[in-house]
Amino acid sequence: MFSRVSLAGLTLFASLAQVLAQIPAGCDRTYTVALGDTCNSISAAQNVSTFQLAFVNPGINADCSNLFAGEILCLGITGQDCTNTTVIQSGDFCAEIADEAGIDLSTLLDNNPNVNPDCTNIVVGEVLCTASTIIPY
Ligand SMILES: *[C@@H]1O[C@H](CO)[C@@H](O)[C@H](O)[C@H]1NC(C)=O
Ligand SMILES: *[C@@H]1O[C@H](CO)[C@@H](O)[C@H](O)[C@H]1NC(C)=O
């Protein structure tokens, strides 16, 4: 009995949270969070940069610890959706990533505002936008 009540409560909470979550206007793709997902795993699998996922979903906290299964995230907004991405591997550096993507380093930095100008703050598993055009975030 207790577990049924708890389950009903959880389901209600999840539905309410979904309704309250802000799916922004112009969202052109969405993703439903599954158990065990992290921001970086979602970003890598869905071709969305780490910056863009956070930018489009301001409800996600800084260390991405408040995702829950069933939550609907927006992955990109029409006209501001970078779908060309790369996942940072050990030893990667920005000039090399830009080179491999065939883009200027300045384009890479413009499209990933979370990366510092010297590119010393990228981490393995982070996803960068490698689009050749400037995304107007
Ligand atoms: C992500 O990009 C890769 C490489 O372009 C592609 O093979 C894959 O289908 C894309 N995945 C999604 C979910 O768009
Ligand atoms: C995305 O990648 C594809 C395949 O490499 C390329 O043809 C296309 O021009 C790229 N688009 C952008 C906006 O960078």
mmCIF file with all atom_site columns, C-alpha atoms and ligand atoms in Angstrom:
data_model
loop_
_atom_site.group_PDB
_atom_site.id
_atom_site.type_symbol
_atom_site.label_atom_id
_atom_site.label_alt_id
_atom_site.label_comp_id
_atom_site.label_asym_id
_atom_site.label_entity_id
_atom_site.label_seq_id
_atom_site.pdbx_PDB_ins_code
_atom_site.Cartn_x
_atom_site.Cartn_y
_atom_site.Cartn_z
_atom_site.occupancy
_atom_site.B_iso_or_equiv
_atom_site.pdbx_formal_charge
_atom_site.auth_seq_id
_atom_site.auth_comp_id
_atom_site.auth_asym_id
_atom_site.auth_atom_id
_atom_site.pdbx_PDB_model_num
ATOM   1   C CA . MET A 1 1   ? 0.000  0.000  0.000   1.00 0.00 ? 1   MET A CA 1
ATOM   2   C CA . PHE A 1 2   ? 2.720  2.437  1.051   1.00 0.00 ? 2   PHE A CA 1
ATOM   3   C CA . SER A 1 3   ? 4.756  1.791  -2.085  1.00 0.00 ? 3   SER A CA 1
ATOM   4   C CA . ARG A 1 4   ? 1.718  2.395  -4.303  1.00 0.00 ? 4   ARG A CA 1
ATOM   5   C CA . VAL A 1 5   ? 1.069  5.709  -2.650  1.00 0.00 ? 5   VAL A CA 1
ATOM   6   C CA . SER A 1 6   ? 4.712  6.697  -2.972  1.00 0.00 ? 6   SER A CA 1
ATOM   7   C CA . LEU A 1 7   ? 4.751  5.712  -6.626  1.00 0.00 ? 7   LEU A CA 1
ATOM   8   C CA . ALA A 1 8   ? 1.608  7.751  -7.287  1.00 0.00 ? 8   ALA A CA 1
ATOM   9   C CA . GLY A 1 9   ? 3.176  10.691 -5.486  1.00 0.00 ? 9   GLY A CA 1
ATOM   10  C CA . LEU A 1 10  ? 6.361  10.385 -7.503  1.00 0.00 ? 10  LEU A CA 1
ATOM   11  C CA . THR A 1 11  ? 4.456  10.160 -10.776 1.00 0.00 ? 11  THR A CA 1
ATOM   12  C CA . LEU A 1 12  ? 2.432  13.221 -9.884  1.00 0.00 ? 12  LEU A CA 1
ATOM   13  C CA . PHE A 1 13  ? 5.603  15.079 -8.933  1.00 0.00 ? 13  PHE A CA 1
ATOM   14  C CA . ALA A 1 14  ? 7.259  14.138 -12.229 1.00 0.00 ? 14  ALA A CA 1
ATOM   15  C CA . SER A 1 15  ? 4.242  15.274 -14.273 1.00 0.00 ? 15  SER A CA 1
ATOM   16  C CA . LEU A 1 16  ? 4.040  18.562 -12.412 1.00 0.00 ? 16  LEU A CA 1
ATOM   17  C CA . ALA A 1 17  ? 7.747  19.164 -12.836 1.00 0.00 ? 17  ALA A CA 1
ATOM   18  C CA . GLN A 1 18  ? 7.424  18.455 -16.551 1.00 0.00 ? 18  GLN A CA 1
ATOM   19  C CA . VAL A 1 19  ? 4.637  20.951 -16.917 1.00 0.00 ? 19  VAL A CA 1
ATOM   20  C CA . LEU A 1 20  ? 6.635  23.514 -14.959 1.00 0.00 ? 20  LEU A CA 1
ATOM   21  C CA . ALA A 1 21  ? 9.864  22.900 -16.856 1.00 0.00 ? 21  ALA A CA 1
ATOM   22  C CA . GLN A 1 22  ? 10.458 25.615 -19.396 1.00 0.00 ? 22  GLN A CA 1
ATOM   23  C CA . ILE A 1 23  ? 10.486 24.303 -22.936 1.00 0.00 ? 23  ILE A CA 1
ATOM   24  C CA . PRO A 1 24  ? 11.509 27.489 -24.719 1.00 0.00 ? 24  PRO A CA 1
ATOM   25  C CA . ALA A 1 25  ? 9.670  28.884 -27.721 1.00 0.00 ? 25  ALA A CA 1
ATOM   26  C CA . GLY A 1 26  ? 11.161 27.755 -31.004 1.00 0.00 ? 26  GLY A CA 1
ATOM   27  C CA . CYS A 1 27  ? 12.599 24.566 -29.561 1.00 0.00 ? 27  CYS A CA 1
ATOM   28  C CA . ASP A 1 28  ? 13.441 22.396 -32.566 1.00 0.00 ? 28  ASP A CA 1
ATOM   29  C CA . ARG A 1 29  ? 14.409 19.162 -30.796 1.00 0.00 ? 29  ARG A CA 1
ATOM   30  C CA . THR A 1 30  ? 13.717 17.682 -27.392 1.00 0.00 ? 30  THR A CA 1
ATOM   31  C CA . TYR A 1 31  ? 15.036 14.781 -25.357 1.00 0.00 ? 31  TYR A CA 1
ATOM   32  C CA . THR A 1 32  ? 13.441 12.851 -22.506 1.00 0.00 ? 32  THR A CA 1
ATOM   33  C CA . VAL A 1 33  ? 15.936 12.176 -19.714 1.00 0.00 ? 33  VAL A CA 1
ATOM   34  C CA . ALA A 1 34  ? 16.497 8.486  -18.931 1.00 0.00 ? 34  ALA A CA 1
ATOM   35  C CA . LEU A 1 35  ? 17.799 6.996  -15.698 1.00 0.00 ? 35  LEU A CA 1
ATOM   36  C CA . GLY A 1 36  ? 21.589 7.279  -15.500 1.00 0.00 ? 36  GLY A CA 1
ATOM   37  C CA . ASP A 1 37  ? 21.894 10.137 -17.985 1.00 0.00 ? 37  ASP A CA 1
ATOM   38  C CA . THR A 1 38  ? 24.359 12.929 -17.327 1.00 0.00 ? 38  THR A CA 1
ATOM   39  C CA . CYS A 1 39  ? 24.566 16.251 -19.127 1.00 0.00 ? 39  CYS A CA 1
ATOM   40  C CA . ASN A 1 40  ? 27.680 15.102 -20.968 1.00 0.00 ? 40  ASN A CA 1
ATOM   41  C CA . SER A 1 41  ? 26.221 11.719 -21.938 1.00 0.00 ? 41  SER A CA 1
ATOM   42  C CA . ILE A 1 42  ? 23.108 13.420 -23.322 1.00 0.00 ? 42  ILE A CA 1
ATOM   43  C CA . SER A 1 43  ? 25.223 16.003 -25.136 1.00 0.00 ? 43  SER A CA 1
ATOM   44  C CA . ALA A 1 44  ? 27.491 13.366 -26.684 1.00 0.00 ? 44  ALA A CA 1
ATOM   45  C CA . ALA A 1 45  ? 24.625 11.110 -27.788 1.00 0.00 ? 45  ALA A CA 1
ATOM   46  C CA . GLN A 1 46  ? 22.393 13.898 -29.104 1.00 0.00 ? 46  GLN A CA 1
ATOM   47  C CA . ASN A 1 47  ? 25.009 16.072 -30.810 1.00 0.00 ? 47  ASN A CA 1
ATOM   48  C CA . VAL A 1 48  ? 24.468 19.100 -28.614 1.00 0.00 ? 48  VAL A CA 1
ATOM   49  C CA . SER A 1 49  ? 27.298 21.059 -27.061 1.00 0.00 ? 49  SER A CA 1
ATOM   50  C CA . THR A 1 50  ? 27.763 21.246 -23.298 1.00 0.00 ? 50  THR A CA 1
ATOM   51  C CA . PHE A 1 51  ? 27.266 25.002 -23.523 1.00 0.00 ? 51  PHE A CA 1
ATOM   52  C CA . GLN A 1 52  ? 24.110 24.779 -25.637 1.00 0.00 ? 52  GLN A CA 1
ATOM   53  C CA . LEU A 1 53  ? 22.419 22.200 -23.380 1.00 0.00 ? 53  LEU A CA 1
ATOM   54  C CA . ALA A 1 54  ? 22.933 24.453 -20.349 1.00 0.00 ? 54  ALA A CA 1
ATOM   55  C CA . PHE A 1 55  ? 22.040 27.631 -22.257 1.00 0.00 ? 55  PHE A CA 1
ATOM   56  C CA . VAL A 1 56  ? 18.749 26.261 -23.563 1.00 0.00 ? 56  VAL A CA 1
ATOM   57  C CA . ASN A 1 57  ? 17.811 24.667 -20.205 1.00 0.00 ? 57  ASN A CA 1
ATOM   58  C CA . PRO A 1 58  ? 18.510 27.240 -17.492 1.00 0.00 ? 58  PRO A CA 1
ATOM   59  C CA . GLY A 1 59  ? 16.772 24.948 -14.990 1.00 0.00 ? 59  GLY A CA 1
ATOM   60  C CA . ILE A 1 60  ? 19.731 22.575 -15.045 1.00 0.00 ? 60  ILE A CA 1
ATOM   61  C CA . ASN A 1 61  ? 22.030 23.447 -12.141 1.00 0.00 ? 61  ASN A CA 1
ATOM   62  C CA . ALA A 1 62  ? 25.737 24.197 -12.493 1.00 0.00 ? 62  ALA A CA 1
ATOM   63  C CA . ASP A 1 63  ? 26.970 20.678 -11.713 1.00 0.00 ? 63  ASP A CA 1
ATOM   64  C CA . CYS A 1 64  ? 24.051 19.069 -13.579 1.00 0.00 ? 64  CYS A CA 1
ATOM   65  C CA . SER A 1 65  ? 22.926 17.110 -10.531 1.00 0.00 ? 65  SER A CA 1
ATOM   66  C CA . ASN A 1 66  ? 19.205 17.889 -10.793 1.00 0.00 ? 66  ASN A CA 1
ATOM   67  C CA . LEU A 1 67  ? 18.192 15.910 -13.892 1.00 0.00 ? 67  LEU A CA 1
ATOM   68  C CA . PHE A 1 68  ? 15.415 13.370 -13.366 1.00 0.00 ? 68  PHE A CA 1
ATOM   69  C CA . ALA A 1 69  ? 14.085 10.507 -15.480 1.00 0.00 ? 69  ALA A CA 1
ATOM   70  C CA . GLY A 1 70  ? 11.149 11.634 -17.598 1.00 0.00 ? 70  GLY A CA 1
ATOM   71  C CA . GLU A 1 71  ? 12.212 15.277 -17.635 1.00 0.00 ? 71  GLU A CA 1
ATOM   72  C CA . ILE A 1 72  ? 11.921 16.825 -21.083 1.00 0.00 ? 72  ILE A CA 1
ATOM   73  C CA . LEU A 1 73  ? 14.865 18.946 -22.180 1.00 0.00 ? 73  LEU A CA 1
ATOM   74  C CA . CYS A 1 74  ? 15.120 21.190 -25.190 1.00 0.00 ? 74  CYS A CA 1
ATOM   75  C CA . LEU A 1 75  ? 18.296 20.467 -27.159 1.00 0.00 ? 75  LEU A CA 1
ATOM   76  C CA . GLY A 1 76  ? 18.270 23.433 -29.504 1.00 0.00 ? 76  GLY A CA 1
ATOM   77  C CA . ILE A 1 77  ? 16.317 26.447 -30.634 1.00 0.00 ? 77  ILE A CA 1
ATOM   78  C CA . THR A 1 78  ? 15.684 27.049 -34.331 1.00 0.00 ? 78  THR A CA 1
ATOM   79  C CA . GLY A 1 79  ? 18.361 29.374 -35.689 1.00 0.00 ? 79  GLY A CA 1
ATOM   80  C CA . GLN A 1 80  ? 20.590 28.798 -32.639 1.00 0.00 ? 80  GLN A CA 1
ATOM   81  C CA . ASP A 1 81  ? 21.046 25.058 -32.902 1.00 0.00 ? 81  ASP A CA 1
ATOM   82  C CA . CYS A 1 82  ? 24.563 23.744 -33.352 1.00 0.00 ? 82  CYS A CA 1
ATOM   83  C CA . THR A 1 83  ? 24.381 20.090 -34.412 1.00 0.00 ? 83  THR A CA 1
ATOM   84  C CA . ASN A 1 84  ? 28.029 19.635 -35.469 1.00 0.00 ? 84  ASN A CA 1
ATOM   85  C CA . THR A 1 85  ? 29.790 18.614 -32.310 1.00 0.00 ? 85  THR A CA 1
ATOM   86  C CA . THR A 1 86  ? 32.810 16.757 -30.975 1.00 0.00 ? 86  THR A CA 1
ATOM   87  C CA . VAL A 1 87  ? 33.445 15.062 -27.644 1.00 0.00 ? 87  VAL A CA 1
ATOM   88  C CA . ILE A 1 88  ? 36.699 16.060 -25.899 1.00 0.00 ? 88  ILE A CA 1
ATOM   89  C CA . GLN A 1 89  ? 39.142 13.179 -25.623 1.00 0.00 ? 89  GLN A CA 1
ATOM   90  C CA . SER A 1 90  ? 42.190 13.043 -23.390 1.00 0.00 ? 90  SER A CA 1
ATOM   91  C CA . GLY A 1 91  ? 44.989 15.194 -24.831 1.00 0.00 ? 91  GLY A CA 1
ATOM   92  C CA . ASP A 1 92  ? 42.741 17.246 -27.109 1.00 0.00 ? 92  ASP A CA 1
ATOM   93  C CA . PHE A 1 93  ? 43.410 20.959 -27.448 1.00 0.00 ? 93  PHE A CA 1
ATOM   94  C CA . CYS A 1 94  ? 41.370 23.634 -29.169 1.00 0.00 ? 94  CYS A CA 1
ATOM   95  C CA . ALA A 1 95  ? 43.672 24.365 -32.113 1.00 0.00 ? 95  ALA A CA 1
ATOM   96  C CA . GLU A 1 96  ? 43.664 20.671 -32.997 1.00 0.00 ? 96  GLU A CA 1
ATOM   97  C CA . ILE A 1 97  ? 39.878 20.360 -32.624 1.00 0.00 ? 97  ILE A CA 1
ATOM   98  C CA . ALA A 1 98  ? 39.359 23.416 -34.838 1.00 0.00 ? 98  ALA A CA 1
ATOM   99  C CA . ASP A 1 99  ? 41.825 22.048 -37.383 1.00 0.00 ? 99  ASP A CA 1
ATOM   100 C CA . GLU A 1 100 ? 40.139 18.652 -37.515 1.00 0.00 ? 100 GLU A CA 1
ATOM   101 C CA . ALA A 1 101 ? 36.730 20.297 -37.929 1.00 0.00 ? 101 ALA A CA 1
ATOM   102 C CA . GLY A 1 102 ? 38.117 22.543 -40.655 1.00 0.00 ? 102 GLY A CA 1
ATOM   103 C CA . ILE A 1 103 ? 37.139 25.736 -38.829 1.00 0.00 ? 103 ILE A CA 1
ATOM   104 C CA . ASP A 1 104 ? 38.987 28.745 -37.416 1.00 0.00 ? 104 ASP A CA 1
ATOM   105 C CA . LEU A 1 105 ? 39.974 28.661 -33.754 1.00 0.00 ? 105 LEU A CA 1
ATOM   106 C CA . SER A 1 106 ? 38.060 31.925 -33.297 1.00 0.00 ? 106 SER A CA 1
ATOM   107 C CA . THR A 1 107 ? 34.876 30.266 -34.624 1.00 0.00 ? 107 THR A CA 1
ATOM   108 C CA . LEU A 1 108 ? 35.330 27.390 -32.183 1.00 0.00 ? 108 LEU A CA 1
ATOM   109 C CA . LEU A 1 109 ? 35.759 29.831 -29.290 1.00 0.00 ? 109 LEU A CA 1
ATOM   110 C CA . ASP A 1 110 ? 32.793 31.992 -30.396 1.00 0.00 ? 110 ASP A CA 1
ATOM   111 C CA . ASN A 1 111 ? 30.517 28.965 -30.554 1.00 0.00 ? 111 ASN A CA 1
ATOM   112 C CA . ASN A 1 112 ? 31.620 27.635 -27.150 1.00 0.00 ? 112 ASN A CA 1
ATOM   113 C CA . PRO A 1 113 ? 31.444 30.629 -24.801 1.00 0.00 ? 113 PRO A CA 1
ATOM   114 C CA . ASN A 1 114 ? 32.130 28.352 -21.809 1.00 0.00 ? 114 ASN A CA 1
ATOM   115 C CA . VAL A 1 115 ? 35.664 27.725 -23.094 1.00 0.00 ? 115 VAL A CA 1
ATOM   116 C CA . ASN A 1 116 ? 38.225 30.303 -21.963 1.00 0.00 ? 116 ASN A CA 1
ATOM   117 C CA . PRO A 1 117 ? 40.343 32.141 -24.574 1.00 0.00 ? 117 PRO A CA 1
ATOM   118 C CA . ASP A 1 118 ? 43.407 29.995 -23.840 1.00 0.00 ? 118 ASP A CA 1
ATOM   119 C CA . CYS A 1 119 ? 41.268 26.850 -23.934 1.00 0.00 ? 119 CYS A CA 1
ATOM   120 C CA . THR A 1 120 ? 42.689 25.624 -20.639 1.00 0.00 ? 120 THR A CA 1
ATOM   121 C CA . ASN A 1 121 ? 39.343 24.720 -19.069 1.00 0.00 ? 121 ASN A CA 1
ATOM   122 C CA . ILE A 1 122 ? 38.069 21.973 -21.377 1.00 0.00 ? 122 ILE A CA 1
ATOM   123 C CA . VAL A 1 123 ? 37.530 18.570 -19.788 1.00 0.00 ? 123 VAL A CA 1
ATOM   124 C CA . VAL A 1 124 ? 37.335 15.035 -21.153 1.00 0.00 ? 124 VAL A CA 1
ATOM   125 C CA . GLY A 1 125 ? 33.732 14.160 -22.033 1.00 0.00 ? 125 GLY A CA 1
ATOM   126 C CA . GLU A 1 126 ? 32.712 17.776 -22.586 1.00 0.00 ? 126 GLU A CA 1
ATOM   127 C CA . VAL A 1 127 ? 31.051 18.394 -25.950 1.00 0.00 ? 127 VAL A CA 1
ATOM   128 C CA . LEU A 1 128 ? 32.044 21.320 -28.168 1.00 0.00 ? 128 LEU A CA 1
ATOM   129 C CA . CYS A 1 129 ? 30.181 22.873 -31.071 1.00 0.00 ? 129 CYS A CA 1
ATOM   130 C CA . THR A 1 130 ? 32.298 22.596 -34.230 1.00 0.00 ? 130 THR A CA 1
ATOM   131 C CA . ALA A 1 131 ? 29.953 24.379 -36.635 1.00 0.00 ? 131 ALA A CA 1
ATOM   132 C CA . SER A 1 132 ? 31.589 26.402 -39.384 1.00 0.00 ? 132 SER A CA 1
ATOM   133 C CA . THR A 1 133 ? 29.114 29.264 -38.948 1.00 0.00 ? 133 THR A CA 1
ATOM   134 C CA . ILE A 1 134 ? 28.722 31.479 -35.882 1.00 0.00 ? 134 ILE A CA 1
ATOM   135 C CA . ILE A 1 135 ? 25.706 30.399 -33.831 1.00 0.00 ? 135 ILE A CA 1
ATOM   136 C CA . PRO A 1 136 ? 23.908 33.567 -32.626 1.00 0.00 ? 136 PRO A CA 1
ATOM   137 C CA . TYR A 1 137 ? 23.389 32.586 -28.953 1.00 0.00 ? 137 TYR A CA 1
HETATM 138 C C1 . LIG B 2 .   ? 25.101 12.690 -34.266 1.00 0.00 ? 1   LIG B C1 1
HETATM 139 O O1 . LIG B 2 .   ? 26.081 12.914 -35.282 1.00 0.00 ? 1   LIG B O1 1
HETATM 140 C C2 . LIG B 2 .   ? 26.626 11.728 -35.804 1.00 0.00 ? 1   LIG B C2 1
HETATM 141 C C3 . LIG B 2 .   ? 27.750 12.096 -36.724 1.00 0.00 ? 1   LIG B C3 1
HETATM 142 O O2 . LIG B 2 .   ? 27.375 13.084 -37.649 1.00 0.00 ? 1   LIG B O2 1
HETATM 143 C C4 . LIG B 2 .   ? 25.494 10.952 -36.499 1.00 0.00 ? 1   LIG B C4 1
HETATM 144 O O3 . LIG B 2 .   ? 25.995 9.761  -37.002 1.00 0.00 ? 1   LIG B O3 1
HETATM 145 C C5 . LIG B 2 .   ? 24.387 10.660 -35.494 1.00 0.00 ? 1   LIG B C5 1
HETATM 146 O O4 . LIG B 2 .   ? 23.302 10.048 -36.141 1.00 0.00 ? 1   LIG B O4 1
HETATM 147 C C6 . LIG B 2 .   ? 23.924 11.934 -34.827 1.00 0.00 ? 1   LIG B C6 1
HETATM 148 N N1 . LIG B 2 .   ? 22.993 11.594 -33.732 1.00 0.00 ? 1   LIG B N1 1
HETATM 149 C C7 . LIG B 2 .   ? 21.870 12.274 -33.521 1.00 0.00 ? 1   LIG B C7 1
HETATM 150 C C8 . LIG B 2 .   ? 21.011 11.781 -32.404 1.00 0.00 ? 1   LIG B C8 1
HETATM 151 O O5 . LIG B 2 .   ? 21.554 13.244 -34.199 1.00 0.00 ? 1   LIG B O5 1
HETATM 152 C C1 . LIG B 2 .   ? 28.258 20.087 -40.348 1.00 0.00 ? 2   LIG B C1 1
HETATM 153 O O1 . LIG B 2 .   ? 29.018 18.961 -40.766 1.00 0.00 ? 2   LIG B O1 1
HETATM 154 C C2 . LIG B 2 .   ? 28.740 18.561 -42.098 1.00 0.00 ? 2   LIG B C2 1
HETATM 155 C C3 . LIG B 2 .   ? 29.497 17.295 -42.357 1.00 0.00 ? 2   LIG B C3 1
HETATM 156 O O2 . LIG B 2 .   ? 30.851 17.420 -41.996 1.00 0.00 ? 2   LIG B O2 1
HETATM 157 C C4 . LIG B 2 .   ? 29.135 19.688 -43.051 1.00 0.00 ? 2   LIG B C4 1
HETATM 158 O O3 . LIG B 2 .   ? 28.840 19.339 -44.381 1.00 0.00 ? 2   LIG B O3 1
HETATM 159 C C5 . LIG B 2 .   ? 28.334 20.939 -42.677 1.00 0.00 ? 2   LIG B C5 1
HETATM 160 O O4 . LIG B 2 .   ? 28.768 22.022 -43.481 1.00 0.00 ? 2   LIG B O4 1
HETATM 161 C C6 . LIG B 2 .   ? 28.538 21.285 -41.226 1.00 0.00 ? 2   LIG B C6 1
HETATM 162 N N1 . LIG B 2 .   ? 27.653 22.393 -40.878 1.00 0.00 ? 2   LIG B N1 1
HETATM 163 C C7 . LIG B 2 .   ? 28.064 23.427 -40.150 1.00 0.00 ? 2   LIG B C7 1
HETATM 164 C C8 . LIG B 2 .   ? 27.075 24.488 -39.881 1.00 0.00 ? 2   LIG B C8 1
HETATM 165 O O5 . LIG B 2 .   ? 29.200 23.494 -39.722 1.00 0.00 ? 2   LIG B O5 1
#
